[in-house]
XYZ file of C-alpha atoms in Angstrom:
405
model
C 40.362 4.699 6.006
C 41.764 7.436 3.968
C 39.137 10.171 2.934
C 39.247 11.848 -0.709
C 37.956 14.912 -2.397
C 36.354 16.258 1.327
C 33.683 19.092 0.400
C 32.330 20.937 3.173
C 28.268 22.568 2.097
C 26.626 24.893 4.576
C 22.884 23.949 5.164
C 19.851 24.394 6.946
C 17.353 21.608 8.555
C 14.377 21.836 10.720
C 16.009 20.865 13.945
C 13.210 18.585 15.611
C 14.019 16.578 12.566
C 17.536 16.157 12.467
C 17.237 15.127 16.312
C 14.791 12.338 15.409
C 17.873 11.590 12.804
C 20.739 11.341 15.576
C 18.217 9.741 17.875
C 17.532 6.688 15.796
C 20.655 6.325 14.262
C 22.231 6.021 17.471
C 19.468 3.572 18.715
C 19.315 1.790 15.848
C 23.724 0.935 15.587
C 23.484 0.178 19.090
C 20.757 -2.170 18.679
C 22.381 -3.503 15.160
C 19.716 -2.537 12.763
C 20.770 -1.747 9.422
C 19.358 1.389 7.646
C 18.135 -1.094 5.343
C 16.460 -3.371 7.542
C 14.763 -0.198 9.569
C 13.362 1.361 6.242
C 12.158 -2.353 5.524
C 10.218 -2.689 8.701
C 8.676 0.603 8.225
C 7.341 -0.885 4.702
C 8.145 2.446 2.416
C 11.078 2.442 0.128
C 14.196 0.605 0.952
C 16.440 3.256 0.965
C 14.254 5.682 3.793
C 16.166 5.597 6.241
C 20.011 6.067 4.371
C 18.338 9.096 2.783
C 16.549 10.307 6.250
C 20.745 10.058 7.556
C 21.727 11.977 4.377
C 21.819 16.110 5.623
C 21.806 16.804 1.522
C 18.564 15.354 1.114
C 15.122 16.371 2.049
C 14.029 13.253 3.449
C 12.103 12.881 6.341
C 11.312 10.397 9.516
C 7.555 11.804 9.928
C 5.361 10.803 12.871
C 4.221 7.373 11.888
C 7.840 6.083 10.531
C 8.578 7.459 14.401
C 6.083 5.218 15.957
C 6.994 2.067 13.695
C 10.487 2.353 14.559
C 9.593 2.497 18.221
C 7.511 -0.984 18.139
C 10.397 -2.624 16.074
C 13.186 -1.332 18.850
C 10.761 -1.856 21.640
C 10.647 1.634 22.726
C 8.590 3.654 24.992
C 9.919 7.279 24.491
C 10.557 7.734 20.474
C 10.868 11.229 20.453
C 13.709 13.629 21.016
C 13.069 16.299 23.593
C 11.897 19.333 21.808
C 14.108 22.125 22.109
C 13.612 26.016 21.096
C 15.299 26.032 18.131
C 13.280 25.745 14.832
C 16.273 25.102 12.190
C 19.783 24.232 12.503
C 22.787 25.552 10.332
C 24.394 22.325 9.376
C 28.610 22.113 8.334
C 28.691 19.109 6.462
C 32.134 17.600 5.174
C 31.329 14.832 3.067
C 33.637 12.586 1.335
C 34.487 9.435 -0.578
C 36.084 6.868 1.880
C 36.911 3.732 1.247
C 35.412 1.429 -1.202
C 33.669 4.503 -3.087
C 31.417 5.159 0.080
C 30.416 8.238 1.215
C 30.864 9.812 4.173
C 29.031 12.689 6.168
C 30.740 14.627 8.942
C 27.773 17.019 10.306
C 28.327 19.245 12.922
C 25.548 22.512 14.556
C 26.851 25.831 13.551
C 24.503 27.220 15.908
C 26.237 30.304 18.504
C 23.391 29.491 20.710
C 24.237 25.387 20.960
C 26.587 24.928 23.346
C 28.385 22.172 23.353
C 28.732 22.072 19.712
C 26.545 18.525 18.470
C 28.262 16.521 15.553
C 27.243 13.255 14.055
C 29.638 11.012 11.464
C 27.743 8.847 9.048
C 28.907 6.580 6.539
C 27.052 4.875 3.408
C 26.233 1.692 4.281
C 26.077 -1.620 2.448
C 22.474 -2.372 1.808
C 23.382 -5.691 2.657
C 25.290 -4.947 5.712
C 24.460 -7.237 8.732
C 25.071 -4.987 11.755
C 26.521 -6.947 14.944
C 23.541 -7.722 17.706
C 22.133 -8.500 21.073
C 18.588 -9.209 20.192
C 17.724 -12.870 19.247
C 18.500 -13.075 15.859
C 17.222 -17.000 15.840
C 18.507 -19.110 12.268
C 17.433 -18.364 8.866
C 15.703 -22.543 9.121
C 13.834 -21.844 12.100
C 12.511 -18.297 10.660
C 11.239 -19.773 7.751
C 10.011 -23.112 9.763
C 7.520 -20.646 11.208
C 7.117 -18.873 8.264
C 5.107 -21.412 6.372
C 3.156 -22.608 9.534
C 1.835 -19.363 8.968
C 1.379 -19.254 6.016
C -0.629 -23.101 5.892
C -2.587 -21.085 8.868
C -4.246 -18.607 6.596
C -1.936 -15.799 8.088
C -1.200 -14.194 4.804
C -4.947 -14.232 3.692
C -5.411 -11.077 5.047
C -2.533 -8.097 3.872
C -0.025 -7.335 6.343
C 2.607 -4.899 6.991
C 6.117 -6.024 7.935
C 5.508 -5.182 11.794
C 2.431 -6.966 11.780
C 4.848 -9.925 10.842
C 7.480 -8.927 13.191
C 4.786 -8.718 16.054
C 3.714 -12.061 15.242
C 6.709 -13.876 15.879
C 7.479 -11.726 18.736
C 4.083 -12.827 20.412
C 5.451 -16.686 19.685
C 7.435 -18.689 22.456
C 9.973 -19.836 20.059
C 11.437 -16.095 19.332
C 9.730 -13.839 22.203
C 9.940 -9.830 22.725
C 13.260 -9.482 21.719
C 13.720 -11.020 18.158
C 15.444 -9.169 15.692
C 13.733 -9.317 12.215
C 16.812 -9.770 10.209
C 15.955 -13.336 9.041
C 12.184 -12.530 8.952
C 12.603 -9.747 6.105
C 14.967 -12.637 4.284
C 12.071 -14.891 4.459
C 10.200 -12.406 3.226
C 12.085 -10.944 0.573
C 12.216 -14.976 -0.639
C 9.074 -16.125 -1.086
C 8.017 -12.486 -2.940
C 11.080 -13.575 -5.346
C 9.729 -15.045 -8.662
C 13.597 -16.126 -9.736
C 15.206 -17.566 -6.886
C 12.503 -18.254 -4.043
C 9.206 -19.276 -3.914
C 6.998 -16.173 -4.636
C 3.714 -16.903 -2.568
C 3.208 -13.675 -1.477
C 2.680 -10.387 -3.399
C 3.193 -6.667 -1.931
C 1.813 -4.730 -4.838
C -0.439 -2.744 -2.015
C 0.392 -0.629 0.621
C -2.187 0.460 3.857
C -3.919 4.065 3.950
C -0.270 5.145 5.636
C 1.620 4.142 2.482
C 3.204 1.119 3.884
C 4.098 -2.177 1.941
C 1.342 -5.104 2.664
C 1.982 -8.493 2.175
C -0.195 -11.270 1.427
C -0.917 -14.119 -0.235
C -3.060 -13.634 -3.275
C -6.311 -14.792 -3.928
C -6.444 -17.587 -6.020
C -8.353 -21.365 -7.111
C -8.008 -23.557 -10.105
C -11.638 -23.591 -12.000
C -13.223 -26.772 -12.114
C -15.551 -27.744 -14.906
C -17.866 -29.322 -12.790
C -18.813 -26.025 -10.853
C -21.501 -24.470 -13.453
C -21.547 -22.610 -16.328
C -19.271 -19.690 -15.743
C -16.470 -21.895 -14.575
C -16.993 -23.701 -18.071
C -17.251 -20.996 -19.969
C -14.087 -19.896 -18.531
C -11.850 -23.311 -18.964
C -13.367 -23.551 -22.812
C -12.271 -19.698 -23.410
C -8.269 -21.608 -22.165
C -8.560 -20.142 -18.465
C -8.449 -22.625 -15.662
C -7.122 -19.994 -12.707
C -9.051 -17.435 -10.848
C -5.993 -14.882 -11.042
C -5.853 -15.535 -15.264
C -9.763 -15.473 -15.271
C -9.144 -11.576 -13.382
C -6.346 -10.732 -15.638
C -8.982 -11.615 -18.886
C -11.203 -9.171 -17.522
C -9.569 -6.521 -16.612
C -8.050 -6.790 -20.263
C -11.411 -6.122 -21.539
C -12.548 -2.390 -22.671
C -14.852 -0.275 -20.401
C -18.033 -0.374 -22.147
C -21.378 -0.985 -21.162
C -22.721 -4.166 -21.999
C -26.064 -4.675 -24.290
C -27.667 -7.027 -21.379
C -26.521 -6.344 -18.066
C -28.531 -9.603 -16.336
C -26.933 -12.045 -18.794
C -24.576 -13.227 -16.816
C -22.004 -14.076 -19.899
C -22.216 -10.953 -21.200
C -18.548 -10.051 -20.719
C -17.728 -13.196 -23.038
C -20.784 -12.088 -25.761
C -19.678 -8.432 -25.649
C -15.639 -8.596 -24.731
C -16.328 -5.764 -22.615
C -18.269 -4.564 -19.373
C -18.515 -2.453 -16.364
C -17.330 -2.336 -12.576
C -20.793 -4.041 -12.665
C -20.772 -6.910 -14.971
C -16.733 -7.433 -14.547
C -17.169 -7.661 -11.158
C -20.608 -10.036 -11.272
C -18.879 -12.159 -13.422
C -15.853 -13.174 -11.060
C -17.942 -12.893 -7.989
C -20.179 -15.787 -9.689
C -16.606 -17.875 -10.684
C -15.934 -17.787 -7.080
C -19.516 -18.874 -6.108
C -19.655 -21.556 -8.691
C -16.171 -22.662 -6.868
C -17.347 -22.380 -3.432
C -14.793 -19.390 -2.619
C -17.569 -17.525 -0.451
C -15.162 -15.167 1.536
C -14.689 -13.603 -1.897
C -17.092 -10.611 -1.375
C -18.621 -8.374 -4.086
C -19.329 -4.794 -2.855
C -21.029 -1.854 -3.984
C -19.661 1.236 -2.177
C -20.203 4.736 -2.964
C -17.172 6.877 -3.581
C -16.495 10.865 -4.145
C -15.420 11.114 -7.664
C -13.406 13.981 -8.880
C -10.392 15.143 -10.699
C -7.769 13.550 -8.614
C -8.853 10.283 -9.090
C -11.016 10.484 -12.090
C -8.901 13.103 -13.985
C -11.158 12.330 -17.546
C -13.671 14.381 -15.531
C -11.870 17.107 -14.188
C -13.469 19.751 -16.701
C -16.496 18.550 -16.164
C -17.046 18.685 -12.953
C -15.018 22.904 -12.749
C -18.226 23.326 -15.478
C -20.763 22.638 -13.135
C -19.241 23.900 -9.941
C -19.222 20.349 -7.951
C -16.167 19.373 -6.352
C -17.113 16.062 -6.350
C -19.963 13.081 -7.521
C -20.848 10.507 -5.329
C -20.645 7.615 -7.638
C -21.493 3.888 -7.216
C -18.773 1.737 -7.612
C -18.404 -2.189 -7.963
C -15.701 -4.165 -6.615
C -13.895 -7.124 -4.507
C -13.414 -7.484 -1.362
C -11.475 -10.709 -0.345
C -9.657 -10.612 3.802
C -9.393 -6.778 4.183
C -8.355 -5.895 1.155
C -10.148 -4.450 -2.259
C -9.293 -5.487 -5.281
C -10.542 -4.211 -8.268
C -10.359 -5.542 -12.067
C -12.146 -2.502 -13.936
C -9.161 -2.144 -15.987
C -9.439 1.487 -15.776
C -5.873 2.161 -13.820
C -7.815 2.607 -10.372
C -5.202 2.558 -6.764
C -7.142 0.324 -4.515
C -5.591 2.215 -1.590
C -6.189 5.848 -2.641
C -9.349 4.760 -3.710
C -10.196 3.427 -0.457
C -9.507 7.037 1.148
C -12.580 8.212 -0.991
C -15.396 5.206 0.226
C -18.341 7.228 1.951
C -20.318 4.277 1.745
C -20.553 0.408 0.864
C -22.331 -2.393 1.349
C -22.111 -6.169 0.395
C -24.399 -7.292 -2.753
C -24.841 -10.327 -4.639
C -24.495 -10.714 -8.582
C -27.580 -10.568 -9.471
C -27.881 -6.679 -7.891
C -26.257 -5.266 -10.074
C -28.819 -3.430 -11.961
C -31.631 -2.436 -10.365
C -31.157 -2.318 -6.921
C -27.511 -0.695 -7.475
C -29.130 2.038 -9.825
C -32.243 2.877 -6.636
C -29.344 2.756 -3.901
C -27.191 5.240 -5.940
C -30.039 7.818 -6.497
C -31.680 7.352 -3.028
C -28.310 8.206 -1.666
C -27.890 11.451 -4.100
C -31.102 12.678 -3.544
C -30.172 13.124 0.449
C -26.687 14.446 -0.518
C -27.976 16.974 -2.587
C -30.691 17.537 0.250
C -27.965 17.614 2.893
C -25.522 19.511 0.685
C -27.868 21.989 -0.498
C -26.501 21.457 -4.110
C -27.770 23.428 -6.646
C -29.110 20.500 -9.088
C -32.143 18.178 -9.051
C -31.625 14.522 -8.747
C -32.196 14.017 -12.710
C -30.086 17.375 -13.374
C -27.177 15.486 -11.284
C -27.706 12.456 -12.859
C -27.293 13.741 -16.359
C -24.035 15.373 -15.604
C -23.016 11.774 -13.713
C -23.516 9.948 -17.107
C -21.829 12.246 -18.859
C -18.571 12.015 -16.667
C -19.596 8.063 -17.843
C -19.109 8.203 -21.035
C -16.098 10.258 -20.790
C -14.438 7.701 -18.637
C -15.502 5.096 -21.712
C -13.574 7.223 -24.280
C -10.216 7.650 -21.791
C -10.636 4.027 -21.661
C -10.665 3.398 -25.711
């Protein structure tokens, strides 16, 4: 394997890090883990991990990637030892080897490191299938289980790819020491919408910014369920998923009659409130109960509001707590506002919530709201009345409506 154009570059890197680095990657070639298949199982980007090996970039393997990677290799200790040294100079001869890979050659410049630590990495293949001694099972019997699953109601409820792995492992067929090379195949096929059977989504990812997979929430509307449902099918929308996709289409407005309970349809616009109502009654009308409409109570600011930013500097609050309306289906939220809100950072932001029925979303959300601001500007000492703070609310209202138009 003849090298070409070698380059040597003289770099720094904290050196707890770049243990956790050799650590794994020696774990994980011994145990015949691809870098791809270890960045899949810890559900960020698929590339983590070959970055994480890569001395030029600034890629990390932080604490939680550390304790993922120990559950998927079945490890106890899953840390280096620490050692007194805070950075290490890094000589690092990379090159092109064969087939237009590159190679890393990394060796401690340190006086004080004695013997002299190196570490050779090359590029791999993202597709490379590493040789094993864990029970790699077939790609049949993987899947076999797979949909068993699946017809069990297991991917109701999001789950992250060591969830899955843990799953099987708990199972007699494939036991403690299965290696999840033909479980992230499975997976990877039925998320394909060209050559598999896409059943599943991962469009979310968990308050640690890992990749969830589940099966999405979805019926066919029948006519004979009630108005809504037929109001629905006559407007050309016979799916819960197209009837979600309609409404989040629609502009953020406020409706002129908040308890009609078509109003979205009479209007072509609406609220958390209304848009909300009105799929939480589909699902009724459907009998889809587990489908769960909340009202939770969230700090808004700048970050995740940014129409309001200005607003909010003006009058010295950092944040608003502001009443929200949304799904709730398994343990996930999902929200059809239409007004670009992350479910997950969103979630990060919940100081309250409770589960309401359609028909509360006027009143009783508008008492709960200010009964709940009236003790946070108690407990808060804020320097606004409960009318004064609800003036400057609707105002960051209505300039919400106008980013929306």
């Amino acid at each position: 394997m003849a090298a070409k154009r070698k380059k040597i570059v003289y770099t720094t890197f904290p050196a707890f890090s770049f243990d956790k680095v050799m650590f794994f990657h020696k774990i994980r070639t011994e145990k015949g883990y691809s870098a791809f298949e270890c960045s899949f199982m810890i559900g960020k980007h698929n590339f983590l991990i070959r970055d994480a090996e890569n001395p030029l970039k600034k890629t990390l393997i932080d604490a939680e990637d550390s304790l993922v990677l120990a559950k998927v290799f079945n490890l106890e200790p899953y840390n280096p030892p620490c050692n007194p040294i805070d950075y290490y100079k890094l000589d690092v001869t990379f090159s092109i080897v064969e087939r237009k890979k590159m190679q890393w050659e990394i060796a401690i410049a340190n006086d004080e490191i004695k013997p002299l630590r190196a570490l050779k990495i090359i590029e791999e293949d993202k597709e490379i299938e590493l040789p094993t001694s864990s029970f790699l099972s077939t790609y049949d019997d993987v899947q076999e289980y797979f949909k068993k699953l699946v017809a069990e109601g297991y991917f109701n409820s999001a789950r992250t790819a060591l969830d899955i792995l843990n799953k099987y492992r708990e199972s007699v067929e494939f036991g403690p020491d299965f290696h999840p090379r033909y479980l992230i195949k499975n997976i990877r096929y039925y998320l394909n919408k060209k050559s598999g059977e896409p059943i599943l989504f991962d469009r979310r990812t968990n308050l640690f910014s890992r990749r969830l997979y589940f099966k999405p929430f979805d019926f066919e509307i029948l006519s004979s369920n009630g108005l809504v449902s037929k109001t629905f099918l006559n407007a050309g929308i016979n799916t819960f998923q197209k009837a979600c996709n309609w409404v989040s289409s629609l502009a953020y407005s406020r409706n002129q009659d908040k308890e009609n309970e078509l109003a979205l349809f009479k209007d072509l616009c609406g609220t958390c409130s209304t848009k909300h109502a009105l799929l939480k009654r589909l699902a009724d009308e459907n009998g889809k109960h587990e489908l769960k409409l909340i009202l939770g109570l969230f700090r808004m600011h700048g970050n995740n509001t940014p129409a309001i930013k200005d607003l909010l500097k003006e009058h010295d609050l950092p944040y608003i707590p502001e009443a929200h309306n949304y799904l709730r289906v398994s343990n996930y939220i999902m929200d059809f506002t239409g007004i670009g809100i992350n479910e997950t950072k969103f979630e990060l932001d919940i100081l309250k919530e409770i589960e309401i029925q359609a028909d509360q979303i006027t009143d009783f959300k508008v008492q709960f709201h200010r009964e709940y601001l009236a003790q946070w500007i108690e407990d808060n000492k804020v320097p606004y009345s409960l009318d004064e703070l609800w003036a400057i609310r609707e105002e960051c209202i209505r300039l919400i409506a106008l980013q929306r138009d």
